[in-house]
PDB file of C-alpha atoms in Angstrom:
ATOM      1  CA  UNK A 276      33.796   7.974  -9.409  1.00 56.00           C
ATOM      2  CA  UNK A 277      34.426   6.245  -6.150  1.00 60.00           C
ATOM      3  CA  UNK A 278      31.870   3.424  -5.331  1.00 52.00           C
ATOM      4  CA  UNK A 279      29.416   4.128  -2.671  1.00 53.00           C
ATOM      5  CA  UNK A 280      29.111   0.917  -0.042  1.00 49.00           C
ATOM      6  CA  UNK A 281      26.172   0.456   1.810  1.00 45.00           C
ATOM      7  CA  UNK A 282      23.981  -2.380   3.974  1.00 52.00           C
ATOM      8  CA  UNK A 283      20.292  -3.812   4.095  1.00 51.00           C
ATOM      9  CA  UNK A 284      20.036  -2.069   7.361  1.00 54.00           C
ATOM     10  CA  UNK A 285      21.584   1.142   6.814  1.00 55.00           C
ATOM     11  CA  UNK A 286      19.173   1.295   4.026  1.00 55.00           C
ATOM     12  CA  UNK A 287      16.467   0.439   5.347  1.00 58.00           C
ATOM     13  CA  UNK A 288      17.010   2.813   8.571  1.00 59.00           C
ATOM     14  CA  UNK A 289      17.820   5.987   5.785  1.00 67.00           C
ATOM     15  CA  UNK A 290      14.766   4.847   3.260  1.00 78.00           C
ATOM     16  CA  UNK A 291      12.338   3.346   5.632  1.00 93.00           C
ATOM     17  CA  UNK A 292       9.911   0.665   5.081  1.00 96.00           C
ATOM     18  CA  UNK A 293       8.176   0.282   1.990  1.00 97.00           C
ATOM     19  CA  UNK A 294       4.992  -1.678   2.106  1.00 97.00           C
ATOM     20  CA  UNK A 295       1.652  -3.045   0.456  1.00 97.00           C
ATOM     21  CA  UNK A 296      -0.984  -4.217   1.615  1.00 97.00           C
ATOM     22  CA  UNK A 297      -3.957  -5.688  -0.066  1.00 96.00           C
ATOM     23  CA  UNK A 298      -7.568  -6.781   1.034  1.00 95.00           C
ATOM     24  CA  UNK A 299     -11.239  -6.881   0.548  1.00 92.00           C
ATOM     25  CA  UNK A 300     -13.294  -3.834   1.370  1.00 86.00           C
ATOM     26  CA  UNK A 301     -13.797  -3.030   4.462  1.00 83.00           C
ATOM     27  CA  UNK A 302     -10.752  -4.412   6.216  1.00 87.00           C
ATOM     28  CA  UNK A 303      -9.113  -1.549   7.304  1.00 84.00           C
ATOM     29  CA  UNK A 304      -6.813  -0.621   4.600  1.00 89.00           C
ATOM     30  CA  UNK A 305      -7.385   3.356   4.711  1.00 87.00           C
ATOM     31  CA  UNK A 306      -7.099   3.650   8.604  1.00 86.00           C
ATOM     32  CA  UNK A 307      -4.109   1.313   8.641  1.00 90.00           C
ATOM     33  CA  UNK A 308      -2.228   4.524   7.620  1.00 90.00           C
ATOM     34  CA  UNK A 309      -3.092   6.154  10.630  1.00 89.00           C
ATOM     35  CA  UNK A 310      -0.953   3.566  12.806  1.00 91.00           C
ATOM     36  CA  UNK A 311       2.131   4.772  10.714  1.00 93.00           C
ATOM     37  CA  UNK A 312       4.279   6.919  12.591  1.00 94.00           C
ATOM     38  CA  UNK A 313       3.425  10.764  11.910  1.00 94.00           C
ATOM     39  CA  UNK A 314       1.769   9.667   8.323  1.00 94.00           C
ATOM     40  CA  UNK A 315       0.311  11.712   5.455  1.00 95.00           C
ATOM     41  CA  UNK A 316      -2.236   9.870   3.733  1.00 94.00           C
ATOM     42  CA  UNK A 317      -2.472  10.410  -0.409  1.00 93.00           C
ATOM     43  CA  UNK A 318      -6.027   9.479  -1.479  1.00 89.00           C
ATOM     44  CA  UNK A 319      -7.926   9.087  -4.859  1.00 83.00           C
ATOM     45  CA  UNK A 320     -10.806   6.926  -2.840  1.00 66.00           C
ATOM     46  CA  UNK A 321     -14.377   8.851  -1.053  1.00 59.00           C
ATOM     47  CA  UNK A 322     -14.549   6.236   1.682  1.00 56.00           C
ATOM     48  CA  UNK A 323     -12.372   8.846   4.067  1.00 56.00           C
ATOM     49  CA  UNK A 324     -15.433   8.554   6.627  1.00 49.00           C
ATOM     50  CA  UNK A 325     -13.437   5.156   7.751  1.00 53.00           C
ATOM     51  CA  UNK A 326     -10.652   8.166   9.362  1.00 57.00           C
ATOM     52  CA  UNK A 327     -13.004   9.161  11.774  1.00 58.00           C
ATOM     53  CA  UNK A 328     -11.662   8.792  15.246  1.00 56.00           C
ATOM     54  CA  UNK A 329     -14.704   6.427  16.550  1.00 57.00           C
ATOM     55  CA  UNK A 330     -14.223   4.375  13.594  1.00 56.00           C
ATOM     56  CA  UNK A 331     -10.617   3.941  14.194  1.00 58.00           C
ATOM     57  CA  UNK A 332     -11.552   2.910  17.400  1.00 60.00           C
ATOM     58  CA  UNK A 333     -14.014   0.129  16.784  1.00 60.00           C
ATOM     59  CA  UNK A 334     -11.383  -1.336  14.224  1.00 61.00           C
ATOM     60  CA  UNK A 335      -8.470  -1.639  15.892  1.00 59.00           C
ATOM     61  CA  UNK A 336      -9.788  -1.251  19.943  1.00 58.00           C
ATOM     62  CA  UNK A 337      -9.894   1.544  22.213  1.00 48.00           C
ATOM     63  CA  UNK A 338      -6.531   0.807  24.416  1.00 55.00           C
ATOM     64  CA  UNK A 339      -4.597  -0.037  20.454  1.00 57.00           C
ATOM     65  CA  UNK A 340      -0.949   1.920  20.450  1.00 57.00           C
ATOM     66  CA  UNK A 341      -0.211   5.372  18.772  1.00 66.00           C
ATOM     67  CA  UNK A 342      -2.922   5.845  16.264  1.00 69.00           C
ATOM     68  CA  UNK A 343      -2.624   9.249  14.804  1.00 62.00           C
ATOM     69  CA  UNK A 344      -6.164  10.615  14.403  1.00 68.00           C
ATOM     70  CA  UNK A 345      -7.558  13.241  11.982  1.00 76.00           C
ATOM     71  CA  UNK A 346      -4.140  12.712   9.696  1.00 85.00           C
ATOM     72  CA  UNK A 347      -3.564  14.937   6.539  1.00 89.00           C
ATOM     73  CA  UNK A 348      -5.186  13.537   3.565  1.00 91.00           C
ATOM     74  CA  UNK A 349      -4.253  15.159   0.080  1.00 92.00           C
ATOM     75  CA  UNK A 350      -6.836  14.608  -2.406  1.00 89.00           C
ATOM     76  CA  UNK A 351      -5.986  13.564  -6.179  1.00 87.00           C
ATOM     77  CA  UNK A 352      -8.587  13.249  -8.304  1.00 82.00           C
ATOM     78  CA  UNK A 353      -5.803  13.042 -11.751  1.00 79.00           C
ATOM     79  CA  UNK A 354      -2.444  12.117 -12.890  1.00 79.00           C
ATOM     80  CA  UNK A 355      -1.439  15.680 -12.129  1.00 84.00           C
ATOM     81  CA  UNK A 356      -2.496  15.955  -8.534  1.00 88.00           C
ATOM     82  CA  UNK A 357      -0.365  12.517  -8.051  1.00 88.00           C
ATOM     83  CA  UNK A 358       2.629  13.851  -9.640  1.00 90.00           C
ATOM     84  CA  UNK A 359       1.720  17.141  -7.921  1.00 94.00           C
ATOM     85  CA  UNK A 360       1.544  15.506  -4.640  1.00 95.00           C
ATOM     86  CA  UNK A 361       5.058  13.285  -5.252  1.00 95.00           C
ATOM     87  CA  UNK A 362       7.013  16.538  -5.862  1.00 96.00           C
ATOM     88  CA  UNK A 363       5.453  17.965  -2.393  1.00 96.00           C
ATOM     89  CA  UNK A 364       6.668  14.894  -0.393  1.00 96.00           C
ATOM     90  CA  UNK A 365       9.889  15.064  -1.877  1.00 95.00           C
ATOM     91  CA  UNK A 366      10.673  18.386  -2.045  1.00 95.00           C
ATOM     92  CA  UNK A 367       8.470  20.402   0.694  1.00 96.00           C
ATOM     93  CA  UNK A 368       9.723  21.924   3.514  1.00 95.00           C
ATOM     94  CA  UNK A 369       5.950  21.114   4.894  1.00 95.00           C
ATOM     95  CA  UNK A 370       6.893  17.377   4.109  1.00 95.00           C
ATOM     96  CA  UNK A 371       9.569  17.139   6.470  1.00 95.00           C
ATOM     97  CA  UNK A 372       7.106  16.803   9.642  1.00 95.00           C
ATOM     98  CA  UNK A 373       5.886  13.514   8.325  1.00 95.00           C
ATOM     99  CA  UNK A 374       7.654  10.233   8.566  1.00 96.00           C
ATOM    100  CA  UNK A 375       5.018   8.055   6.622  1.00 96.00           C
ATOM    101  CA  UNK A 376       3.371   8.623   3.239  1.00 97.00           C
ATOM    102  CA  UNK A 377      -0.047   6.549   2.621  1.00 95.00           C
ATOM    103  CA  UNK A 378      -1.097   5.703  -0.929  1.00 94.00           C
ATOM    104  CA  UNK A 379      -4.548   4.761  -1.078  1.00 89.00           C
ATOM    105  CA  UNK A 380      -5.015   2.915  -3.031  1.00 85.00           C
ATOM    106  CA  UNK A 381      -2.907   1.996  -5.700  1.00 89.00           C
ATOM    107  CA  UNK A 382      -6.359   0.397  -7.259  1.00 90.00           C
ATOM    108  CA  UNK A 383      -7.970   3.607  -7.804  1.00 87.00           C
ATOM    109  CA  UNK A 384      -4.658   5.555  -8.920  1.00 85.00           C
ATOM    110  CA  UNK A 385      -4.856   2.794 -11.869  1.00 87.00           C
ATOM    111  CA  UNK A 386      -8.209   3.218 -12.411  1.00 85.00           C
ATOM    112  CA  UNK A 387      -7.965   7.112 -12.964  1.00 82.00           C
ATOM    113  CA  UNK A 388      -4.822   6.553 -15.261  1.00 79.00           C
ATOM    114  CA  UNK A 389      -6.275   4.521 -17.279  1.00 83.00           C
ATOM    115  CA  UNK A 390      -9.374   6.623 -17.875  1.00 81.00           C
ATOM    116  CA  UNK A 391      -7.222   9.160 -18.665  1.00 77.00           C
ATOM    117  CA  UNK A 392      -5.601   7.167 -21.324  1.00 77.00           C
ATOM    118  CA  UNK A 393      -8.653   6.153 -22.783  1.00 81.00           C
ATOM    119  CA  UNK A 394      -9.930   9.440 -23.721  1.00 79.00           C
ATOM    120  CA  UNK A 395      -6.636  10.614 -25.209  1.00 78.00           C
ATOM    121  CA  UNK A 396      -6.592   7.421 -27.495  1.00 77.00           C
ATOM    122  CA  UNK A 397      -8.970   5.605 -30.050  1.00 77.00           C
ATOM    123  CA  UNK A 398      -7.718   2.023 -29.292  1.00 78.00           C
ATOM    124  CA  UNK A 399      -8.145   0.767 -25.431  1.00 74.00           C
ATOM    125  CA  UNK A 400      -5.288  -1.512 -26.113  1.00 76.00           C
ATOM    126  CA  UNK A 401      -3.266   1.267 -26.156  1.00 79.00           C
ATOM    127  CA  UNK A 402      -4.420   2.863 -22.917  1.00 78.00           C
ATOM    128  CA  UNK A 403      -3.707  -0.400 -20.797  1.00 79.00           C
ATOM    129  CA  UNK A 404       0.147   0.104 -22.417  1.00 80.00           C
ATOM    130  CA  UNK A 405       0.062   3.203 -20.826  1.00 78.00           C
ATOM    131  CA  UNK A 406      -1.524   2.543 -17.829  1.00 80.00           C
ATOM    132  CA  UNK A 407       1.413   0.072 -17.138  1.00 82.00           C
ATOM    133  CA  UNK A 408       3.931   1.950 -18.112  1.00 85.00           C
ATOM    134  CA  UNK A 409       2.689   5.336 -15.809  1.00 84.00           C
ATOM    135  CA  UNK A 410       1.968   2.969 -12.946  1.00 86.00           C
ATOM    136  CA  UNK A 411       4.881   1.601 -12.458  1.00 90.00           C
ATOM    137  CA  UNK A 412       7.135   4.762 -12.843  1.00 91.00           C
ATOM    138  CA  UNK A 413       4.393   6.082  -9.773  1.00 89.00           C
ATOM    139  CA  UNK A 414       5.167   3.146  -7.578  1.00 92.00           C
ATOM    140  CA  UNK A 415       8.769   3.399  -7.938  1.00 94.00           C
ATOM    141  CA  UNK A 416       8.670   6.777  -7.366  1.00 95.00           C
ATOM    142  CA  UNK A 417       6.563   6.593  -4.547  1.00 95.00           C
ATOM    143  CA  UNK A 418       8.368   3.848  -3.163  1.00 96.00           C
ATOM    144  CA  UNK A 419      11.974   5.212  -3.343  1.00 96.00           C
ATOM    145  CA  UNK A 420      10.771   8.219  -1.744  1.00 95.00           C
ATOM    146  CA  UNK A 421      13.809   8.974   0.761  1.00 95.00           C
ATOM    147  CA  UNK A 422      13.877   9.121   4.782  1.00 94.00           C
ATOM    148  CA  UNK A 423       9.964   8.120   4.886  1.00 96.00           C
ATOM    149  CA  UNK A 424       8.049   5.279   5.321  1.00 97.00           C
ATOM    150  CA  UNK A 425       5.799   4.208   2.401  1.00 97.00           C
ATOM    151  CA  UNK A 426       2.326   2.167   2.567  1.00 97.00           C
ATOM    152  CA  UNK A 427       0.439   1.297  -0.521  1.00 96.00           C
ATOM    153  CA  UNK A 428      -2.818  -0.287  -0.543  1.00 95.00           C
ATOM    154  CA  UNK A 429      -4.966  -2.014  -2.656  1.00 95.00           C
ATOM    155  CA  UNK A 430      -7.942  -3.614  -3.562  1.00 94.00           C
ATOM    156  CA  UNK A 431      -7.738  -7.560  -3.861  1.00 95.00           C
ATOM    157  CA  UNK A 432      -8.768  -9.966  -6.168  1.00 93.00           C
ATOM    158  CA  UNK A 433      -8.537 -13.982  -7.710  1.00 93.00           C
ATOM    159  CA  UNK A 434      -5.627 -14.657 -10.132  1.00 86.00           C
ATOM    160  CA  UNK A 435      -5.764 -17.699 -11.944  1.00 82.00           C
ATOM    161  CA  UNK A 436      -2.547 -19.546 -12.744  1.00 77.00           C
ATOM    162  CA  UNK A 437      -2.917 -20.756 -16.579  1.00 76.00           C
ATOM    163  CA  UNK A 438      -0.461 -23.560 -16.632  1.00 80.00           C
ATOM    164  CA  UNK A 439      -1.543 -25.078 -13.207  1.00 82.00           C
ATOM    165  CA  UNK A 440      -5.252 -23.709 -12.809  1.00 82.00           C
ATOM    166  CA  UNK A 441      -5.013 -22.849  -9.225  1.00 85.00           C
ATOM    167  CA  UNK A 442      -6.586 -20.065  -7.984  1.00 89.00           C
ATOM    168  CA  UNK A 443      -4.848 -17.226  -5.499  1.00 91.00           C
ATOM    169  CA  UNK A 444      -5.461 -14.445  -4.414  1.00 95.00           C
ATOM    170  CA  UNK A 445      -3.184 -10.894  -4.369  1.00 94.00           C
ATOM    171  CA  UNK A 446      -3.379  -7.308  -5.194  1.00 94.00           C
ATOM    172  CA  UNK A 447      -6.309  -5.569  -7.549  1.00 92.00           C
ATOM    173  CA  UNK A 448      -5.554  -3.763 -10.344  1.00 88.00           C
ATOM    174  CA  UNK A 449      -6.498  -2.582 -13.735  1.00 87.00           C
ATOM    175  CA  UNK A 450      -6.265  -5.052 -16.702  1.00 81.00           C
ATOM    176  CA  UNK A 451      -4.346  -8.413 -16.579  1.00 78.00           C
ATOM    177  CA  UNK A 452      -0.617  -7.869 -16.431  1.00 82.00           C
ATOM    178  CA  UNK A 453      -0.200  -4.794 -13.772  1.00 85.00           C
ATOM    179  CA  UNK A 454      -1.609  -7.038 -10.757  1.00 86.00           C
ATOM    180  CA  UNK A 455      -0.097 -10.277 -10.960  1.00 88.00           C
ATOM    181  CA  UNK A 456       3.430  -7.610 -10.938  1.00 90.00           C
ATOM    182  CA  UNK A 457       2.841  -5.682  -7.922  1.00 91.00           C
ATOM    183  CA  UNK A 458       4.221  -7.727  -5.221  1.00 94.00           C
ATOM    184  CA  UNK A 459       7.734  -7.538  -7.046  1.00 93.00           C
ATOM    185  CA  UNK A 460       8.094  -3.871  -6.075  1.00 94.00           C
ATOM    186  CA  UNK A 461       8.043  -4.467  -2.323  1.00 95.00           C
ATOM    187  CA  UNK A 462      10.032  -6.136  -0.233  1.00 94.00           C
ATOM    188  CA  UNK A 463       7.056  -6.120   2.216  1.00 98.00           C
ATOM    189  CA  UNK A 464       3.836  -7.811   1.129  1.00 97.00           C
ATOM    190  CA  UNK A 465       0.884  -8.154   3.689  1.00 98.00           C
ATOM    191  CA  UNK A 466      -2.687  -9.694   2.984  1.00 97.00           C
ATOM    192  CA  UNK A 467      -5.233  -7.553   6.109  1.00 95.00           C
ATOM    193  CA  UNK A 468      -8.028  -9.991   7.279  1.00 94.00           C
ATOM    194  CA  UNK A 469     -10.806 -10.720   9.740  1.00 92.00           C
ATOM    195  CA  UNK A 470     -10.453 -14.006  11.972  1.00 91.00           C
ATOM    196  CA  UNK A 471     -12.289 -15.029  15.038  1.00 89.00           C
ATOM    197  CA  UNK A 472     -10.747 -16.163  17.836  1.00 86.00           C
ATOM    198  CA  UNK A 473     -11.651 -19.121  20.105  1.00 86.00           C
ATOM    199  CA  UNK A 474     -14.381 -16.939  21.980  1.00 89.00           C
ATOM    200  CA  UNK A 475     -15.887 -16.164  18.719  1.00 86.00           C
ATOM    201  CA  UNK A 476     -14.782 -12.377  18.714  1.00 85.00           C
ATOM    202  CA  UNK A 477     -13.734 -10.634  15.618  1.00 86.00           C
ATOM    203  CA  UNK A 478      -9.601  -9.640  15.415  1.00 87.00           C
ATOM    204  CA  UNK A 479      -8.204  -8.064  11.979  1.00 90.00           C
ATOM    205  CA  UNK A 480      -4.331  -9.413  11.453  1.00 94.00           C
ATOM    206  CA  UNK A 481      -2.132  -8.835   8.541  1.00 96.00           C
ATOM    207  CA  UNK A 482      -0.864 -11.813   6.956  1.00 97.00           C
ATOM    208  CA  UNK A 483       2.802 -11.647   6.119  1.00 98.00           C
ATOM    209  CA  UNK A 484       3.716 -15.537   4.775  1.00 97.00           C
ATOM    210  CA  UNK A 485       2.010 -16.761   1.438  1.00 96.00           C
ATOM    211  CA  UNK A 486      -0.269 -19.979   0.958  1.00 94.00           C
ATOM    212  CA  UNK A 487      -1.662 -21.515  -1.500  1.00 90.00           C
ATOM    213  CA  UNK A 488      -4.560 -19.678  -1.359  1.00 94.00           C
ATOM    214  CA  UNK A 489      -2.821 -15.856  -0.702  1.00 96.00           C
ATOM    215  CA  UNK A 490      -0.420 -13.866  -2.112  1.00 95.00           C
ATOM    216  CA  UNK A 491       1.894 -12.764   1.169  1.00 97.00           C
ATOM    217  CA  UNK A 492       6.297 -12.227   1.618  1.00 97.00           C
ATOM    218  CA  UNK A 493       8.468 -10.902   3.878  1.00 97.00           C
ATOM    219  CA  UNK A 494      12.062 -10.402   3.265  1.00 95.00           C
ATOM    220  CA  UNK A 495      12.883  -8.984   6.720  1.00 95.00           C
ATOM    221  CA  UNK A 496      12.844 -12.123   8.151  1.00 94.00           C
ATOM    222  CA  UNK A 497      11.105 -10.535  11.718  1.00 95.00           C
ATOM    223  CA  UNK A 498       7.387 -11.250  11.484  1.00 97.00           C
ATOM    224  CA  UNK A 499       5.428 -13.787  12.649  1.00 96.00           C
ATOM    225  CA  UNK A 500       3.028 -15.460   9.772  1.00 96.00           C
ATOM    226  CA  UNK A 501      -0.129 -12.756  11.667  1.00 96.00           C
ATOM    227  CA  UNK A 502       0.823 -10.026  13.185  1.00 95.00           C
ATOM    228  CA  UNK A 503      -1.691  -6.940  14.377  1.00 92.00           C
ATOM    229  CA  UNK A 504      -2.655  -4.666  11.893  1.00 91.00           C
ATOM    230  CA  UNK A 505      -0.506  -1.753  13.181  1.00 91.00           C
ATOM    231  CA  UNK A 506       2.274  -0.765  10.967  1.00 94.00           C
ATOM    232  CA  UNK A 507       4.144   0.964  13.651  1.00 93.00           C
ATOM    233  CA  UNK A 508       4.766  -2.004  15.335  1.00 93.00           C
ATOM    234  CA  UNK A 509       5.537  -3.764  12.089  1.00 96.00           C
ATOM    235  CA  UNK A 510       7.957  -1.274  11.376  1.00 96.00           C
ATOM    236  CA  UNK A 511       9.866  -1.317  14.938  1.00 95.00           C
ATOM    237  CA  UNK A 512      10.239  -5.306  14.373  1.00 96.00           C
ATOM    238  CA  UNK A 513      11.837  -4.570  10.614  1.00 96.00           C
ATOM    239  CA  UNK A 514      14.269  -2.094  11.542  1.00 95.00           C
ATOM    240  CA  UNK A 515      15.196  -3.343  14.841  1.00 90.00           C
ATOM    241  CA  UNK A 516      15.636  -7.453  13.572  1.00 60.00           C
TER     242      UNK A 516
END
């Protein structure tokens, strides 16, 4: 079989950008899908009240660039809707009018795995194994999806290093193990945040360089440490570095 040569930015321009995106509540994380180009949002949270067009407004300004408003949202409330809903994006001729795929979030996907695996097994221990093991075949999935932009959020919380004791902060998931591993799927890793400028006024940003105190990378190479929390935008500087 004859090898098959490609380069980052052919990929990238066939595959899209694949991203994630962590942060406390509140921050934006579901509407953030509605500044992806022509996006489908996947959703195993209630908080879809945050989609309304007024709300999307107050978060990221009245005059902010192409927000899509009132976007598709396809409700999974099991492992079977998810893998229901991968095999639609992939394989639907519906599919094909959308250029971005939402997953939100990747915190509550875990959290209805594993209570899945807990009441098919006697021995929690045994559901975490699973949960890791199911989680991590979704996100590749979902993340290798092909021709469409991918966003995953997720809930954030402390990780404490237990050889140096310093506290960070990064992505929220179920257990110990499955958190601390979730920036190594993406290429694109982006903290969302509230910060007041020199008037005092509130501004969200999304943090693309880590600290000592955040969990943040870019391997583009195009972003600035803050840039606005529209993933359009993001995307245009990626494919066009």
């Amino acid at each position: 079989m004859a090898l098959q040569f490609s380069t980052a930015d052919q990929a990238a321009e066939n595959n899209g950008v694949k991203v994630l995106v962590y942060g406390d509540s509140g921050m934006g994380k579901t509407v953030l899908a509605g500044t992806m180009p022509a996006p489908v949002l996947i959703s195993a949270e209630s908080g879809l009240l945050s989609l309304k067009k007024n709300n999307m407004e107050r978060i990221f300004g009245l005059n902010a660039p192409s927000i899509t408003y009132n976007m598709p949202v396809i409700l999974v409330r099991n492992v079977d809707d998810l893998g229901e809903a991968y095999k639609w994006c992939l394989t639907a001729a519906e599919a094909r009018q959308f250029q971005s795929v939402g997953l939100d979030s990747l915190t509550e996907i875990a959290e209805v795995v594993l209570n899945n695996a807990k009441r098919q097994v006697k021995d929690p221990r045994q559901a975490y194994g699973e949960l890791i093991e199911k989680m991590e075949t979704l996100i590749r999935a979902f993340r290798d999806l092909p021709g469409k932009h991918v966003y995953m959020a997720a809930k954030m919380e402390p990780m404490k290093d237990e050889l140096t004791g310093i506290v960070r902060f990064g992505p929220s998931m179920p257990g110990a193990k499955l958190g601390p591993k979730l920036p190594y799927f993406f290429d694109e890793v982006f903290r969302v945040a509230v910060n007041k400028d020199a008037q005092g006024n509130s501004y969200r940003f999304l943090q693309t360089q880590p600290d000592l105190q955040f969990v943040a990378k870019d391997r583009s190479g195009a972003l600035a440490t803050m840039e606005p929390p529209h993933l359009s935008h993001v995307f245009s500087k990626i494919l066009g570095a």
